[in-house]
Coordinates of C-alpha atoms in Angstrom, one line a residue:
X13 CA 10.7 -13.7 -12.3
X14 CA 8.5 -12.4 -15.1
X15 CA 11.5 -11.9 -17.4
X16 CA 11.3 -8.2 -17.4
X17 CA 14.3 -5.7 -17.6
X18 CA 13.6 -3.2 -14.8
X19 CA 14.7 0.4 -15.1
X20 CA 14.1 2.7 -11.9
X21 CA 14.4 6.4 -12.9
X22 CA 15.4 9.1 -10.3
X23 CA 12.2 10.9 -11.2
X24 CA 12.6 13.7 -8.7
X25 CA 15.4 14.9 -10.7
X26 CA 18.8 16.4 -9.8
X27 CA 17.4 18.8 -7.3
X28 CA 15.0 16.2 -5.6
X29 CA 11.9 18.2 -6.8
X30 CA 9.2 16.2 -5.0
X31 CA 5.9 17.6 -6.3
X32 CA 7.2 18.6 -9.7
X33 CA 5.2 15.8 -11.3
X34 CA 5.4 16.8 -15.0
X35 CA 9.3 16.9 -14.5
X36 CA 9.0 13.3 -13.3
X37 CA 7.0 12.4 -16.4
X38 CA 9.8 13.7 -18.7
X39 CA 12.5 12.1 -16.6
X40 CA 10.8 8.8 -16.8
X41 CA 10.6 8.9 -20.5
X42 CA 14.2 10.1 -20.8
X43 CA 15.1 7.2 -18.5
X44 CA 13.5 4.6 -20.9
X45 CA 15.3 6.2 -23.9
X46 CA 18.6 6.1 -22.1
X47 CA 18.2 2.3 -21.1
X48 CA 17.3 1.6 -24.8
X49 CA 20.3 3.4 -26.1
X50 CA 22.6 1.2 -24.1
X51 CA 23.7 -1.2 -26.9
X52 CA 24.9 -4.0 -24.6
X53 CA 21.4 -4.4 -23.0
X54 CA 20.0 -5.3 -26.5
X55 CA 16.8 -3.5 -25.6
X56 CA 16.7 -1.1 -28.6
X57 CA 13.3 -2.2 -30.0
X58 CA 11.8 -3.6 -26.7
X59 CA 8.3 -2.9 -25.8
X60 CA 7.8 -0.8 -22.7
X61 CA 5.5 -0.6 -19.8
X62 CA 5.6 1.8 -16.8
X63 CA 4.3 1.5 -13.1
X64 CA 4.2 3.4 -9.9
X65 CA 2.3 4.2 -6.8
X66 CA 1.8 7.5 -5.0
X67 CA 4.8 9.6 -5.7
X68 CA 5.8 7.2 -8.3
X69 CA 2.4 7.2 -9.7
X70 CA 2.8 11.0 -10.3
X71 CA 5.8 10.3 -12.5
X72 CA 4.1 7.3 -14.1
X73 CA 0.9 8.9 -15.0
X74 CA 2.5 12.0 -16.3
X75 CA 4.9 10.0 -18.4
X76 CA 1.8 8.1 -20.0
X77 CA 0.0 11.3 -20.7
X78 CA 3.1 13.0 -22.2
X79 CA 4.5 10.1 -24.2
X80 CA 2.4 10.6 -27.5
X81 CA 4.0 14.1 -27.9
X82 CA 7.4 13.8 -26.0
X83 CA 8.4 10.3 -26.9
X84 CA 6.4 9.0 -29.6
X85 CA 9.2 6.7 -30.8
X86 CA 8.8 4.5 -27.6
X87 CA 6.6 1.3 -27.9
X88 CA 4.8 1.7 -24.7
X89 CA 2.3 -1.0 -24.3
X90 CA 0.7 0.0 -21.1
X91 CA 1.0 1.8 -17.8
X92 CA -0.1 1.1 -14.2
X93 CA -0.4 3.5 -11.4
X94 CA -2.1 3.7 -8.1
X95 CA -3.0 6.2 -5.4
X96 CA -2.1 9.1 -7.8
X97 CA -1.9 12.7 -6.6
X98 CA -3.6 14.3 -9.6
X99 CA -4.6 17.6 -8.0
X100 CA -1.9 19.4 -6.0
X101 CA -4.1 22.3 -5.1
X102 CA -6.4 19.8 -3.5
X103 CA -3.6 18.1 -1.6
X104 CA -2.3 21.6 -0.4
X105 CA -5.7 22.6 1.0
X106 CA -6.5 19.2 2.4
X107 CA -3.3 18.5 4.2
X108 CA -1.9 22.0 4.6
X109 CA -4.2 24.3 6.6
X110 CA -5.2 22.4 9.7
X111 CA -2.9 20.2 11.9
X112 CA -2.5 17.0 10.0
X113 CA -0.7 13.7 10.7
X114 CA 1.0 13.8 7.1
X115 CA 1.5 17.5 6.7
X116 CA 5.1 16.6 6.0
X117 CA 4.1 15.4 2.6
X118 CA 2.4 18.7 1.8
X119 CA 5.4 20.7 2.9
X120 CA 7.9 18.4 1.1
X121 CA 5.8 18.9 -2.1
X122 CA 6.0 22.8 -1.5
X123 CA 9.9 22.6 -1.0
X124 CA 10.2 20.3 -3.9
X125 CA 8.3 22.8 -6.2
X126 CA 10.4 25.7 -4.8
X127 CA 13.5 23.9 -6.1
X128 CA 12.0 23.5 -9.4
X129 CA 10.5 26.9 -9.6
X130 CA 12.7 29.0 -7.3
X131 CA 11.6 32.4 -8.8
X132 CA 8.0 31.7 -9.0
X133 CA 7.6 29.8 -5.7
X134 CA 9.9 31.0 -3.0
X135 CA 8.6 29.1 -0.1
X136 CA 11.7 29.3 2.3
X137 CA 11.5 33.1 2.5
X138 CA 8.0 32.8 4.0
X139 CA 8.9 30.2 6.8
X140 CA 9.1 31.2 10.4
X141 CA 11.7 29.8 12.8
X142 CA 9.8 26.5 13.3
X143 CA 9.2 26.1 9.6
X144 CA 12.9 26.6 8.9
X145 CA 13.6 23.9 11.5
X146 CA 11.2 21.5 9.8
X147 CA 12.6 22.2 6.5
X148 CA 16.1 21.3 7.6
X149 CA 14.7 18.0 8.9
X150 CA 12.7 16.9 5.8
X151 CA 14.3 18.8 2.9
X152 CA 16.5 15.9 1.9
X153 CA 14.7 13.1 3.9
X154 CA 13.0 10.0 2.7
X155 CA 9.2 9.3 3.5
X156 CA 9.6 8.3 7.1
X157 CA 11.8 11.4 7.9
X158 CA 9.3 13.6 6.1
X159 CA 6.2 12.1 7.9
X160 CA 8.0 12.3 11.3
X161 CA 9.2 15.9 10.8
X162 CA 5.8 17.2 9.9
X163 CA 3.5 15.2 12.1
X164 CA 0.6 17.3 13.4
X165 CA 1.7 20.5 11.9
X166 CA 0.0 23.0 9.5
X167 CA 1.0 25.8 7.2
X168 CA 0.0 28.5 9.8
X169 CA 2.3 26.8 12.3
X170 CA 5.3 26.9 10.1
X171 CA 4.9 30.1 8.0
X172 CA 5.1 33.7 8.9
X173 CA 2.7 34.6 6.2
X174 CA 0.3 32.5 3.9
X175 CA 0.6 35.2 1.1
X176 CA 2.3 32.7 -1.2
X177 CA -0.4 30.1 -0.8
X178 CA -2.9 32.6 -2.0
X179 CA -0.8 33.9 -4.8
X180 CA -2.2 33.1 -8.4
X181 CA 1.2 32.1 -9.5
X182 CA 1.3 29.3 -6.9
X183 CA -2.0 28.0 -8.1
X184 CA -0.7 28.2 -11.7
X185 CA 2.3 26.0 -10.7
X186 CA 0.2 23.5 -8.8
X187 CA -2.1 23.3 -11.8
X188 CA 0.8 22.8 -14.1
X189 CA 1.8 19.8 -12.2
X190 CA -1.7 18.4 -11.7
X191 CA -2.7 15.9 -14.2
X192 CA -6.5 16.6 -13.8
X193 CA -5.9 19.9 -15.5
X194 CA -3.5 18.6 -18.3
X195 CA -5.3 18.7 -21.7
X196 CA -2.6 18.7 -24.4
X197 CA -2.5 14.8 -24.8
X198 CA -3.7 11.5 -23.5
X199 CA -2.0 8.2 -23.1
X200 CA -1.3 6.3 -26.3
X201 CA -1.3 2.9 -24.6
X202 CA -3.8 1.1 -22.2
X203 CA -4.1 2.3 -18.6
X204 CA -4.5 0.4 -15.3
X205 CA -5.4 2.7 -12.4
X206 CA -6.1 1.7 -8.9
X207 CA -6.9 3.5 -5.7
X208 CA -8.9 3.2 -2.4
X209 CA -12.4 4.9 -2.8
X210 CA -11.8 6.5 0.7
X211 CA -8.2 7.6 0.3
X212 CA -7.7 10.7 2.3
X213 CA -4.4 11.6 0.9
X214 CA -5.2 12.1 -2.8
X215 CA -8.3 13.6 -4.6
X216 CA -10.4 10.7 -5.8
X217 CA -12.7 12.8 -7.9
X218 CA -9.6 14.1 -9.8
X219 CA -8.6 10.5 -10.4
X220 CA -12.2 9.6 -11.6
X221 CA -12.4 12.7 -13.8
X222 CA -9.1 12.0 -15.4
X223 CA -10.2 8.4 -16.1
X224 CA -13.4 9.6 -17.6
X225 CA -11.4 12.0 -19.8
X226 CA -9.2 9.2 -21.1
X227 CA -12.2 7.0 -21.8
X228 CA -13.9 9.6 -23.7
X229 CA -10.8 9.9 -25.9
X230 CA -10.8 6.3 -26.5
X231 CA -8.0 5.1 -24.2
X232 CA -8.6 1.5 -22.7
X233 CA -8.8 2.3 -19.0
X234 CA -9.1 -0.3 -16.2
X235 CA -9.8 1.1 -12.9
X236 CA -9.8 -0.9 -9.7
X237 CA -11.2 0.4 -6.3
X238 CA -9.3 -1.6 -3.7
X239 CA -11.4 -3.0 -0.7
X240 CA -9.5 -1.0 1.9
X241 CA -10.0 2.5 3.4
X242 CA -6.6 4.0 3.1
X243 CA -3.6 5.1 0.9
X244 CA -0.9 2.5 2.0
X245 CA -2.8 -0.8 2.1
X246 CA -4.2 0.1 -1.4
X247 CA -0.8 0.0 -2.6
X248 CA -0.3 -3.6 -1.7
X249 CA -3.8 -4.8 -2.6
X250 CA -3.7 -3.4 -6.0
X251 CA -0.2 -4.3 -7.1
X252 CA -0.7 -8.1 -8.2
X253 CA -3.5 -7.0 -10.6
X254 CA -1.4 -4.3 -11.8
X255 CA 1.4 -6.6 -12.5
X256 CA -0.8 -9.0 -14.3
X257 CA -2.2 -6.2 -16.4
X258 CA 1.3 -5.4 -17.6
X259 CA 2.3 -8.9 -18.3
X260 CA -0.7 -9.3 -20.5
X261 CA 0.3 -6.2 -22.4
X262 CA 3.8 -7.5 -22.9
X263 CA 2.2 -10.8 -24.0
X264 CA 0.2 -8.9 -26.8
X265 CA -3.2 -9.7 -25.2
X266 CA -5.8 -7.0 -26.1
X267 CA -6.6 -4.7 -23.2
X268 CA -9.9 -4.7 -21.8
X269 CA -11.6 -1.6 -20.2
X270 CA -14.3 -0.8 -17.6
X271 CA -14.9 2.7 -18.7

C-alpha cells in the first residue's frame, strides 16, 4: 500500500542460529545486496530501509550498526526496530536460572548460538535427559513451539552442569552478539527505536545506553516508549509510528531526533 518493495531475509541463517545476532545483521545486508542485484526488479539504485521487532530487531539493529563498514554502498535512509534484545547475557541471567514462563526463548538462543559456535559453545553435551527432550521439542520450532516446550523451566532443570554458563568463552560469545557492547561503528542513517519501558524480556537499560551512544555520535535517534507494560503489545502499538518514520525517510523528509 505504501509502494515499497519488501524483502524478507532468512536472518537466522542456514543453521537457524537464533541468538547469533551479528550473523543476522550480515545476512540482512547481504539480502539487500542480493535483491538489488536482480536486474529484472530494477532496484539497483533504490534507497533502502530496514525494520524488525524482537528477534527481527536483533537482525535489523545489527544491520544498521554494521552497514557503514560492511555495506557502505547501500543507500540506507533509515531503520526501525523495537523490543530489541541488546544484551544476551542479561537475557540468559533473567530468563534462565529460575523457572520462567518464557525460558524456551533463552534455551532456543543457547541452542542457536551452539549452532553458530559449535566448538566454543557446546550446549548439548551439558543437557540432562529432560534437557535433551526439550531441545528436541524446540530445536527447529517456531515461537509458539519454543514457548510451549520451555514453559516454567530453568537452566538447572535441563542441564546436568552449569559450568558452560560460567565459562568466560560463553560470556565472550554473548557479548559478541550483544549490540550494547559493539563499539566499532554506528548507524549511518536515522534510527527509530521503540519499546515498553517495563518490558521484562529485554534489557531496557541496554537499549537506552545504546541510544545514548548513537546520539553522542551524531546519529538522529527517535525513541518511543509505548504506553503498555509488556513485550508483545508494544510491537503492535509502536508499529504505525515506525512505518510512518520510514515513509518520511523515503520521501526525503529530514529526520528529527529526541536524543
